Short mmCIF file of C-alpha atoms in Angstrom, two decimals:
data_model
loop_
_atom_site.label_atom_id
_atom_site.label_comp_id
_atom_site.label_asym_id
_atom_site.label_seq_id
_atom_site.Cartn_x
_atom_site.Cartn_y
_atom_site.Cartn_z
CA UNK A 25 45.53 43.33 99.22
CA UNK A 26 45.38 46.31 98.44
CA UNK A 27 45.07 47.93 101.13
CA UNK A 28 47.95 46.30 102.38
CA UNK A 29 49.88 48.02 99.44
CA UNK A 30 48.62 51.47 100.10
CA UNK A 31 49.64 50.64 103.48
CA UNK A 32 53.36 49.71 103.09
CA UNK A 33 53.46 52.40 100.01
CA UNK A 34 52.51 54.55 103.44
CA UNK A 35 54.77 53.52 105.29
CA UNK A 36 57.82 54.52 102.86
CA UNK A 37 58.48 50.48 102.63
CA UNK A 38 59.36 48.70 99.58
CA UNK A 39 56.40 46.06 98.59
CA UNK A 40 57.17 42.63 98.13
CA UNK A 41 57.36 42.43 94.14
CA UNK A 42 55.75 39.11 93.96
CA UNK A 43 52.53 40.59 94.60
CA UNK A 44 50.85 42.10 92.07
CA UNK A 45 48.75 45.07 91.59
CA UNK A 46 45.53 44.07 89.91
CA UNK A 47 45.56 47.22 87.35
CA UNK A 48 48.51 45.39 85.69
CA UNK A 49 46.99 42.22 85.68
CA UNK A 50 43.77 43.74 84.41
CA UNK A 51 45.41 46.02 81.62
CA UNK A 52 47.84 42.79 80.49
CA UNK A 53 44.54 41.11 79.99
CA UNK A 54 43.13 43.63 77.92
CA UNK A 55 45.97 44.67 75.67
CA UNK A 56 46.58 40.93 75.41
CA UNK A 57 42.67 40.03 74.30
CA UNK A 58 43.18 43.01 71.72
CA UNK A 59 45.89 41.86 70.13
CA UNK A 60 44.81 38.47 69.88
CA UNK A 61 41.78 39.44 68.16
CA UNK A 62 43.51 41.22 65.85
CA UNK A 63 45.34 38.48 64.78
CA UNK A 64 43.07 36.58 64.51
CA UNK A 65 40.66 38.56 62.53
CA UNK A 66 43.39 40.09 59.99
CA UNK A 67 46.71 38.26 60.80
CA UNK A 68 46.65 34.78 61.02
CA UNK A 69 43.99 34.40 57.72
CA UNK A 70 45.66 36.46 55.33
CA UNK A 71 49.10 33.75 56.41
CA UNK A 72 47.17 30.89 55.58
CA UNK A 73 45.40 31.69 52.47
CA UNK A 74 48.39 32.69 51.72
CA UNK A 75 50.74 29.26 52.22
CA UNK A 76 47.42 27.21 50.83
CA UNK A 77 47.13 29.92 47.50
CA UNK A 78 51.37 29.11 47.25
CA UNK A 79 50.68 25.69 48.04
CA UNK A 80 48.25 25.40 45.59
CA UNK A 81 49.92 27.39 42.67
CA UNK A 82 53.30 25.21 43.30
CA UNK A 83 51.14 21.87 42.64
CA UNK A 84 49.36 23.25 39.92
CA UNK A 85 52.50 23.93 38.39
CA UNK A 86 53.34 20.72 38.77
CA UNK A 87 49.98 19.18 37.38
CA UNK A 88 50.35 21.42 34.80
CA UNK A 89 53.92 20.16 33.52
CA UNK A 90 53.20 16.57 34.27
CA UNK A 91 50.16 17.07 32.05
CA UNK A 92 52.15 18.79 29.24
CA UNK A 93 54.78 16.22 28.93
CA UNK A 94 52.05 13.30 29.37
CA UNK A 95 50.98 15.53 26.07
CA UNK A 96 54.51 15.90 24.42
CA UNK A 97 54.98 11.96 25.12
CA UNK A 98 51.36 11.40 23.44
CA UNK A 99 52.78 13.55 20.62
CA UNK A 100 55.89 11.80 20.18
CA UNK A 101 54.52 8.22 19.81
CA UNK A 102 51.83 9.23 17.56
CA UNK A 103 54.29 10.78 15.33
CA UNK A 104 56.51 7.64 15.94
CA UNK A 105 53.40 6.12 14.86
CA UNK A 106 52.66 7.70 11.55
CA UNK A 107 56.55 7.34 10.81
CA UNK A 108 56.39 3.75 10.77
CA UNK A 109 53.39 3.73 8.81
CA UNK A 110 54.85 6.09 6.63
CA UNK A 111 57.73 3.42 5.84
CA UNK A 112 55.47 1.07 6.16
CA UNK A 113 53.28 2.59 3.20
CA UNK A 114 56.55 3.33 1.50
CA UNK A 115 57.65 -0.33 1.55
CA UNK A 116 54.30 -1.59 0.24
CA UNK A 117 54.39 0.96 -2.47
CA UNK A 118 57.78 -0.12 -3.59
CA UNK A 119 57.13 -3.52 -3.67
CA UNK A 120 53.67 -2.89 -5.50
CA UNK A 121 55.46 -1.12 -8.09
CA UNK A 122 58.14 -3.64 -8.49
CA UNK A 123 55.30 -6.50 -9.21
CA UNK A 124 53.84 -3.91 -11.44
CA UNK A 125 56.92 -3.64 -13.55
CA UNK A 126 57.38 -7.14 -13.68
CA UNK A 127 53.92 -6.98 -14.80
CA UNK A 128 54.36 -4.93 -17.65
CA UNK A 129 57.85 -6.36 -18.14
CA UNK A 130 56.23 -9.62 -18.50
CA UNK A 131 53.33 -8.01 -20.61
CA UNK A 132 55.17 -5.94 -23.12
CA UNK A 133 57.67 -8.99 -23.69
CA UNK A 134 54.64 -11.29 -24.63
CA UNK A 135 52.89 -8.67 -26.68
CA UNK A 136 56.14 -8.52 -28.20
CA UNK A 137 56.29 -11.69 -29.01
CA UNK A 138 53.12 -11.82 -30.48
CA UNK A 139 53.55 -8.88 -32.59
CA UNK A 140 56.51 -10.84 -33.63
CA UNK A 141 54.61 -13.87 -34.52
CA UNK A 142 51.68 -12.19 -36.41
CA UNK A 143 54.93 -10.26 -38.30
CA UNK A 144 56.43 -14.02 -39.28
CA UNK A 145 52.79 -15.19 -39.62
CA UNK A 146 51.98 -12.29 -41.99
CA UNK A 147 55.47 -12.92 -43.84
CA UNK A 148 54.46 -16.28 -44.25
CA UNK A 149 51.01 -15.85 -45.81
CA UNK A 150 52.31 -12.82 -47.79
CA UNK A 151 55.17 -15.21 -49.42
CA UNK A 152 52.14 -17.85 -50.24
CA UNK A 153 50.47 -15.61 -51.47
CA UNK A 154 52.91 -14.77 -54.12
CA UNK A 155 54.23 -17.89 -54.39
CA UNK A 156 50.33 -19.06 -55.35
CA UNK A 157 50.61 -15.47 -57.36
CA UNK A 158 53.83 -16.47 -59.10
CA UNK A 159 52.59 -20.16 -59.85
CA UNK A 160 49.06 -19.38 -60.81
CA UNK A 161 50.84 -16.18 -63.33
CA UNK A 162 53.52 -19.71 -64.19
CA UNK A 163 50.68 -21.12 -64.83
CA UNK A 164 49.02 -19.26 -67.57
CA UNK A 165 52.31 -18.27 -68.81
CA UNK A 166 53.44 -21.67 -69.53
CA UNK A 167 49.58 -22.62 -71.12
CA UNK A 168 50.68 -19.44 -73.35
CA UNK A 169 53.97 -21.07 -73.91
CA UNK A 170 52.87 -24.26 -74.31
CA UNK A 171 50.08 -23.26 -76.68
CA UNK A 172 52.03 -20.89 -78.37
CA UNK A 173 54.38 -23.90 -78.78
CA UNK A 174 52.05 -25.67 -79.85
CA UNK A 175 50.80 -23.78 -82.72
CA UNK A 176 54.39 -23.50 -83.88
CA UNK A 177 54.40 -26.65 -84.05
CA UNK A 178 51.77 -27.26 -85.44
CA UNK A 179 51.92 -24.25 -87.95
CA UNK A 180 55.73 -25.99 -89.38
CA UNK A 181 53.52 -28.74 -90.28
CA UNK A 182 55.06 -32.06 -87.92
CA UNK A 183 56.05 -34.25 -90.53
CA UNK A 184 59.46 -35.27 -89.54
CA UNK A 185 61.30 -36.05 -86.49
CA UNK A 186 64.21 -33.92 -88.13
CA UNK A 187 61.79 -30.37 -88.91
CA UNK A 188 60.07 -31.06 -85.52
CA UNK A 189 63.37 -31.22 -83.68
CA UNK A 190 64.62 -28.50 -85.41
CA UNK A 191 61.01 -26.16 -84.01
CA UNK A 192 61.86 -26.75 -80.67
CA UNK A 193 65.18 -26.06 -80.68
CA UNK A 194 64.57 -22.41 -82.03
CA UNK A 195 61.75 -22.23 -79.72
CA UNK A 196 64.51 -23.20 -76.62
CA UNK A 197 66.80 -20.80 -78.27
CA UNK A 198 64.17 -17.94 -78.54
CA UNK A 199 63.28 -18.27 -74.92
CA UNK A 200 66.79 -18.12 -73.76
CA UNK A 201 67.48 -14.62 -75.32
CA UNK A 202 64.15 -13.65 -73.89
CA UNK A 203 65.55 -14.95 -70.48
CA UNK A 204 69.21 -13.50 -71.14
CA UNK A 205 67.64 -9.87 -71.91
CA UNK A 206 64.95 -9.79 -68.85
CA UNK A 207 68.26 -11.01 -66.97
CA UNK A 208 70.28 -8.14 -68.11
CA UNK A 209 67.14 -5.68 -68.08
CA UNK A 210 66.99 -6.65 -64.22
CA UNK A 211 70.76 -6.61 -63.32
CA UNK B 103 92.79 45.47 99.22
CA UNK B 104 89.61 45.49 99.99
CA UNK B 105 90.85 47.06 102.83
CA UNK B 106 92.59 49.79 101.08
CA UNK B 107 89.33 50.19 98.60
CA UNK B 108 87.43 50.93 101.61
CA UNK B 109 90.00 53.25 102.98
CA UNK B 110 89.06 55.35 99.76
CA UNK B 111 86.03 55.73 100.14
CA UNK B 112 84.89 59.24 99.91
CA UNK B 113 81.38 59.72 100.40
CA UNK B 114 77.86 58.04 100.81
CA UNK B 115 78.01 54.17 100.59
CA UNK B 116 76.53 52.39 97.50
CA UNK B 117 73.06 51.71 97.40
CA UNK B 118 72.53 48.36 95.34
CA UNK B 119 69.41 48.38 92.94
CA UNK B 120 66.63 46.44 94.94
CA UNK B 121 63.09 46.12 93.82
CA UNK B 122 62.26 49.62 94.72
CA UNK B 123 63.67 50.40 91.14
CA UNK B 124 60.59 48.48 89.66
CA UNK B 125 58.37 51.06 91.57
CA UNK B 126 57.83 53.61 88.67
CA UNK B 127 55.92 56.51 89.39
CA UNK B 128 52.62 57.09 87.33
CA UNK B 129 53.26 58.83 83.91
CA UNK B 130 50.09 59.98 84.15
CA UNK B 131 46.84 59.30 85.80
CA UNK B 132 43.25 58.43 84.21
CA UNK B 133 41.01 59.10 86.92
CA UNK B 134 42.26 57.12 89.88
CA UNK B 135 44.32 54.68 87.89
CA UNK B 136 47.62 55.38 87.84
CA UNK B 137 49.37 54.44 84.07
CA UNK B 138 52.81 53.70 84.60
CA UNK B 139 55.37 52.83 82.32
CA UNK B 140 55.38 49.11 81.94
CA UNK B 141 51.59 49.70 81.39
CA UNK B 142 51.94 52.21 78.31
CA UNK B 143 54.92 49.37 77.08
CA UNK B 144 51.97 46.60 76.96
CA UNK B 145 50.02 48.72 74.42
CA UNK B 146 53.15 50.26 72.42
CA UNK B 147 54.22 46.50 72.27
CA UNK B 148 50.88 45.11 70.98
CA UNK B 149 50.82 48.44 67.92
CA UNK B 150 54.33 47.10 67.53
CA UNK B 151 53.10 43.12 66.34
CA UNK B 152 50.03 44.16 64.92
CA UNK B 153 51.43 46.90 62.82
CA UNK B 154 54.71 44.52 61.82
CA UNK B 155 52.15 41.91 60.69
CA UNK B 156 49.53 44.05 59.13
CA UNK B 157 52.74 45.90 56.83
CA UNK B 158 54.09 42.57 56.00
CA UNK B 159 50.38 41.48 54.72
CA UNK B 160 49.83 44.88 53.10
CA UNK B 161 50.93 43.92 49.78
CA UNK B 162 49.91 40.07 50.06
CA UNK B 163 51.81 38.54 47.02
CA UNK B 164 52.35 34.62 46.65
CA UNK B 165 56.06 35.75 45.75
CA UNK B 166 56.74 37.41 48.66
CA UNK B 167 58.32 40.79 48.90
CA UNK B 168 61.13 41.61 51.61
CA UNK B 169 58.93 42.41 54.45
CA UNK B 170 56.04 39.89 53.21
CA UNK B 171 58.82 37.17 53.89
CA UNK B 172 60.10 38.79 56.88
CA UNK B 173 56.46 38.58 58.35
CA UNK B 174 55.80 34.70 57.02
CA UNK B 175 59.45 33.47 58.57
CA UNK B 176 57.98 35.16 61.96
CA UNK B 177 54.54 33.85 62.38
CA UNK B 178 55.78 30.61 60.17
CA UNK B 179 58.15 30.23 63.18
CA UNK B 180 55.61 29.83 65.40
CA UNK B 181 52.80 28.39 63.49
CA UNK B 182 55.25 25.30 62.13
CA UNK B 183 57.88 25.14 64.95
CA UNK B 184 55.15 25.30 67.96
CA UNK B 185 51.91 25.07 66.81
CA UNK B 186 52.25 22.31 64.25
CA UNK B 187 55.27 19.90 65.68
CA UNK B 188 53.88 19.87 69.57
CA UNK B 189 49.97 20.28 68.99
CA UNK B 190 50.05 18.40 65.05
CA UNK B 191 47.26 16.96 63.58
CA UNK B 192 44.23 18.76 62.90
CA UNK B 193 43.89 20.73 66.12
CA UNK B 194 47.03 23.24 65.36
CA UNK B 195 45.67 25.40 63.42
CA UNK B 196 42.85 26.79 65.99
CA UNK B 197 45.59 27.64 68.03
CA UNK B 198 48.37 29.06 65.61
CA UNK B 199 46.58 33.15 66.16
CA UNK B 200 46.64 32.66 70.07
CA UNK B 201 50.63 30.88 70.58
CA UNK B 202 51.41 33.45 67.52
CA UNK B 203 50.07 36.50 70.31
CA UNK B 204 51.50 35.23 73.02
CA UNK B 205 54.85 34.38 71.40
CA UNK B 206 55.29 38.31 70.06
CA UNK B 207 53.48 39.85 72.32
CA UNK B 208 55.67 38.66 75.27
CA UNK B 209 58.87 38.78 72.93
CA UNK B 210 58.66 42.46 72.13
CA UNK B 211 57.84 43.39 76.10
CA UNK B 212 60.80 41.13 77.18
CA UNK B 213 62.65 43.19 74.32
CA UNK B 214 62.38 46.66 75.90
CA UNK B 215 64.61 45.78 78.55
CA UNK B 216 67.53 46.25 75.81
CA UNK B 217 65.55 48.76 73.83
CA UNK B 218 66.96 52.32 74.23
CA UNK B 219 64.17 55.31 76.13
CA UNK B 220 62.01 51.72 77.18
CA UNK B 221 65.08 49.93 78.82
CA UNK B 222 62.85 48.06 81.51
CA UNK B 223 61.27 44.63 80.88
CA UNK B 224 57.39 44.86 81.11
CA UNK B 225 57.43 41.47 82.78
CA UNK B 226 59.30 42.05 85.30
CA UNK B 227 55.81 43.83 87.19
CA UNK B 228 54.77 40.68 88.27
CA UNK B 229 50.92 41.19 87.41
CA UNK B 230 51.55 41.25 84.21
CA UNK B 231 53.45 37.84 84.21
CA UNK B 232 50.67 36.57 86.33
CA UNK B 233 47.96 38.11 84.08
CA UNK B 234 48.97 36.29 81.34
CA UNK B 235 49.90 33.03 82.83
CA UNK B 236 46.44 32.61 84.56
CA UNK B 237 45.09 33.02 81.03
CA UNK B 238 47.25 30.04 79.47
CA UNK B 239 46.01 28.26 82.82
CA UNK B 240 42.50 28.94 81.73
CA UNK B 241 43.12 28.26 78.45
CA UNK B 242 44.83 24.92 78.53
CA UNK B 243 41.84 23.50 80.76
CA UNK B 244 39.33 24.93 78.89
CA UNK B 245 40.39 22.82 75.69
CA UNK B 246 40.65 20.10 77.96
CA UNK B 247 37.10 20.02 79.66
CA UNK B 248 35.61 20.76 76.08
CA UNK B 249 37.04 17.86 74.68
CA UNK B 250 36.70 15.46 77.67
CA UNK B 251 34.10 16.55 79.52
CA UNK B 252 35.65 17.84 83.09
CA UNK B 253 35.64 14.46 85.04
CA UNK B 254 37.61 13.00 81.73
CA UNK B 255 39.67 15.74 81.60
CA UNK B 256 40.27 15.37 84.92
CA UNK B 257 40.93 11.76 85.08
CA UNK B 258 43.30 12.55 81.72
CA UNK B 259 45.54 14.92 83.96
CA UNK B 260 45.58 13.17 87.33
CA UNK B 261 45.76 9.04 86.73
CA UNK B 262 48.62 8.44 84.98
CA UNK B 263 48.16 5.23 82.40
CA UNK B 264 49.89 1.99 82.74
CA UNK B 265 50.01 2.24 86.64
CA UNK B 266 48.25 -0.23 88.85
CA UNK B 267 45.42 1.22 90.90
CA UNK B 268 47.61 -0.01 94.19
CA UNK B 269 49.59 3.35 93.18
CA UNK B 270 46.90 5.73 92.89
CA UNK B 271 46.49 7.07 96.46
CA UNK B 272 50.05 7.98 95.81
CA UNK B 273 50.38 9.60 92.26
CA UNK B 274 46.73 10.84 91.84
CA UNK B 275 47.33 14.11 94.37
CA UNK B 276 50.80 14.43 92.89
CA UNK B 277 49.75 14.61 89.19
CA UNK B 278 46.71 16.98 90.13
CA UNK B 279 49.69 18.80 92.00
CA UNK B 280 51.56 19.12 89.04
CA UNK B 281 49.81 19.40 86.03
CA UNK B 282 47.20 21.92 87.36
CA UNK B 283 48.53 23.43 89.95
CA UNK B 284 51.61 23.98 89.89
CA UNK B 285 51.49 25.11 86.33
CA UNK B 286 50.81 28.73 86.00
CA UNK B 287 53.14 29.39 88.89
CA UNK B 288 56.00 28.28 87.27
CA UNK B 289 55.01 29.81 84.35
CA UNK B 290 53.96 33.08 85.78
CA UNK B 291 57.55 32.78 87.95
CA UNK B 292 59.60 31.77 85.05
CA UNK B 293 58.85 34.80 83.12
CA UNK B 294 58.82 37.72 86.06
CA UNK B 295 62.01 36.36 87.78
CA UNK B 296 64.00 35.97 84.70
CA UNK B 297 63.06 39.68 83.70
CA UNK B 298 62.78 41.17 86.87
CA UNK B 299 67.09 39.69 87.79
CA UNK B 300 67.89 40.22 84.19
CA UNK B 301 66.77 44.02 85.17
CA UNK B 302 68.60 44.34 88.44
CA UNK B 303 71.95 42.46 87.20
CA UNK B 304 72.04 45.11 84.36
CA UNK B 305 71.47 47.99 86.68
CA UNK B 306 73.72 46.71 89.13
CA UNK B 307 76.69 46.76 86.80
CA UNK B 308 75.67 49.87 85.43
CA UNK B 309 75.46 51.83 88.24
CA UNK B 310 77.94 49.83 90.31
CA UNK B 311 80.57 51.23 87.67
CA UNK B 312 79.47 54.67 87.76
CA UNK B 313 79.88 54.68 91.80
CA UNK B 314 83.29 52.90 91.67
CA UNK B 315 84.29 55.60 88.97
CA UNK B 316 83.08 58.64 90.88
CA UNK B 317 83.36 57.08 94.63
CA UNK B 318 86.35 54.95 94.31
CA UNK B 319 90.04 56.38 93.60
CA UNK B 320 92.70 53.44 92.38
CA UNK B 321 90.75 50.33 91.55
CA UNK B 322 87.69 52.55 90.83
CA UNK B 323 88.91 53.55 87.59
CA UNK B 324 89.71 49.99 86.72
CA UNK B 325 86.67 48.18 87.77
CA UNK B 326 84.38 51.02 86.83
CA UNK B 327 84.68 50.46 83.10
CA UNK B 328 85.33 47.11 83.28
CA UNK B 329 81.30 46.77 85.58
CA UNK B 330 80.00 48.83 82.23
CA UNK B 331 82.13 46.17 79.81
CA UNK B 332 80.80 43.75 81.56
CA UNK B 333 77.19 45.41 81.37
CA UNK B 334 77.79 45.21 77.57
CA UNK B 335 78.32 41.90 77.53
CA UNK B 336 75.43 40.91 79.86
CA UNK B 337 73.03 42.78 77.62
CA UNK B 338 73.56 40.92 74.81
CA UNK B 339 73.08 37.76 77.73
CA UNK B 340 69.81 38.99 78.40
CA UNK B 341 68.70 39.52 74.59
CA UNK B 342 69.11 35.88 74.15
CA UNK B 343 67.34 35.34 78.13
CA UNK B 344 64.12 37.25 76.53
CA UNK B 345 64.01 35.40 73.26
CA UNK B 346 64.42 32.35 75.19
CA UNK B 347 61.63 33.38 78.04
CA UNK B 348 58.97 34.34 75.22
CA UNK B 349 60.10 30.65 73.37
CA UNK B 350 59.60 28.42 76.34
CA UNK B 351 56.20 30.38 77.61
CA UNK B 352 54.83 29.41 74.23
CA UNK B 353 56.56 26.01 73.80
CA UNK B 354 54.61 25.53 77.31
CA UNK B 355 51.28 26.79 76.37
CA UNK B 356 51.08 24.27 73.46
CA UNK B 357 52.31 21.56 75.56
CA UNK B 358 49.96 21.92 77.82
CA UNK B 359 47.63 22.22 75.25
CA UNK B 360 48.32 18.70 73.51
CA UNK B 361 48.62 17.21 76.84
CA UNK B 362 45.06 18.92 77.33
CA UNK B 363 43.80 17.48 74.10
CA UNK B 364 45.52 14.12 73.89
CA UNK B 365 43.64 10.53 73.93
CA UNK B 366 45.66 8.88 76.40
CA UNK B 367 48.38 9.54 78.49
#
């Protein structure tokens, strides 16, 4: 082929431009192999770890937010959690404190009451006391009386109704004035 | 008119472009190889995509910086738009550094036929077009013999499923014709032809205007820098032709590389 070229080149004749001249074939070959390599060896896998390292750092970003707000979402129903117990709690300790005052309500009123009945009970045995005080002093005081009576009349010598009438009323009389000056000596 | 045009004619007749243009002479020789232009393109094109990507990578960052993103919307072009939606699965990624090559390898060549000081297409030498499509022929079947042993890879290319036998004599040789074959021609075709007339339209208008200006009194001075408006416009046509070009040779070689690879047919 060639040859053929040389020949027509030769002979001052254009050559048919479908045929080839192996040089170019040869060099398009080579320059093309080259550059391939190349690529292939620095181009093409610096691309893809590139895309995958993007790919990758786009769904970790992802994973990473779906993760925090699975987080924030724990968060917020364990704190709606405690807030309900909280109320909860608070409700139980209101009530408990309520039956606790009624307790003591209920307590104080019947110590109250029983203070108030060992008061009246006390009052009571205190005013029997002196009553039995008051009768048992009665007592001796009218023996004395009666005695003392007695010996007055006994001392006016009872030999008539009339002298024996007369003793007792002066004995009436004498206790009256002792009865009208204690009265006055009081008020 | 045309009568009148050629009535004006002053001086040697117009020589449209032909392929003789695509003849460069060696810039310099290494030994007895001659390195001509297209040739040192190939290399300054490969320093081109390796240094782009290498830069973008320099300062690796999982936020990317400007040229970091610049570099992952490039080869993420390829690696999700090709690679990933045609081959899928599994598989894509052991093919994502050889469709992201050939994608910016043949993009930046195709480029230089707009680039200013480059201005010609490296594909449209046809040996480099061929070059590179016997490779994705190579390729394509290699993957497929590897994964199917070579009479099941064979039998995966040439008998279609869901046919009766009755057909086979029939679609057998046509299938074979097709899908091994015919292949790498077209692909090796697609690429030189659209460079190499994408080249010769642009030169045409370009130096068709300059001839009408300086040959051509009258209409000369009208059509002249219309030809170069026109050249303008068809630049920006063949911009989009060699984005397109280095698209579909990729799209291609990762078709044919899931058809290679696929369980049934």
């Amino acid at each position: 082929m060639k040859s053929l070229l040389i020949l027509a080149a030769a002979e001052g004749e254009e050559h048919n431009p479908l045929i080839p001249l192996w040089e170019e074939i040869a060099i398009s070959l080579v320059v093309f192999a080259i550059l391939f390599f190349a690529i292939k060896k620095f181009v093409a896998p610096n691309f893809e770890t590139t895309f995958a390292e993007r790919t990758q750092a786009i769904e970790g970003g992802i994973a990473a937010a779906e993760s925090k707000q699975a987080e924030a979402d724990a968060k917020l129903a364990e704190l709606e959690q405690q807030l309900a117990d909280a109320r909860h709690e608070a409700a139980r300790i209101r009530e408990e404190a309520r039956e606790q005052g009624a307790a003591i309500v209920a307590e104080l009123r019947e110590q109250a009451q029983a203070e108030s009945a060992r008061i009246v009970e006390h009052g009571k045995a205190q005013i029997e006391a002196e009553r039995q005080q008051a009768v048992t002093s009665l007592r001796a005081e009218v023996g004395t009386l009666a005695t003392g009576l007695a010996g007055r009349i006994v001392g006016e010598s009872l030999e008539d109704d009339e002298r024996q009438a007369r003793v007792v009323e002066r004995f009436l009389a004498e206790l009256e004035t002792a009865d009208a000056s204690d009265a006055g000596k009081d008020a | 008119m045309i009568i009148e045009a050629s009535a004006t004619v002053r001086a040697e007749e117009f020589h449209a472009p032909g392929p003789a243009i695509f003849e460069l002479p060696p810039v310099f020789e290494i030994g007895s190889l001659g390195v001509t232009k297209p040739m040192l393109q190939l290399v300054i094109a490969a320093v081109i995509v390796f240094a782009f990507f290498h830069l973008a990578l320099r300062r690796r960052a999982l936020v990317p910086g400007r040229l970091q993103f610049a570099g992952e919307g490039a080869y993420g072009f390829v690696r999700n738009s090709v690679a990933r939606d045609i081959i899928g699965g599994h598989d894509f990624q052991k093919f994502v550094p050889y469709l992201v090559t050939v994608f910016f390898f043949i993009l930046v060549n195709n480029l230089f036929a707009s680039t200013p000081f480059f201005q010609f297409p490296t594909f449209s030498r046809a040996g480099m077009a061929y070059g590179l499509a016997g490779m994705s022929w190579v390729i394509y079947n290699a993957v497929g013999i590897r994964k199917h042993g070579f009479l099941g890879y064979l039998k995966l290319q040439c008998v279609p499923a869901g046919v009766s036998p009755a057909m086979y004599p029939l679609l057998v040789p046509l299938e074979f014709f097709s899908n091994i074959l015919v292949r790498p021609v077209t692909l090796a075709l697609r690429l030189f032809c659209n460079m190499f007339a994408g080249h010769i339209l642009l030169v045409l208008f370009a130096t068709g205007g300059l001839y009408l200006m300086q040959h051509v009194d009258g209409i000369g001075y009208v059509a002249g820098p219309l030809a170069w408006v026109l050249a303008i416009l068809v630049s920006f046509l063949e911009i989009l032709v060699q984005f397109l070009q280095a698209y579909v040779f990729t799209l291609l070689n990762a078709m044919y590389i899931q058809g290679a690879l696929a369980d049934e047919h």
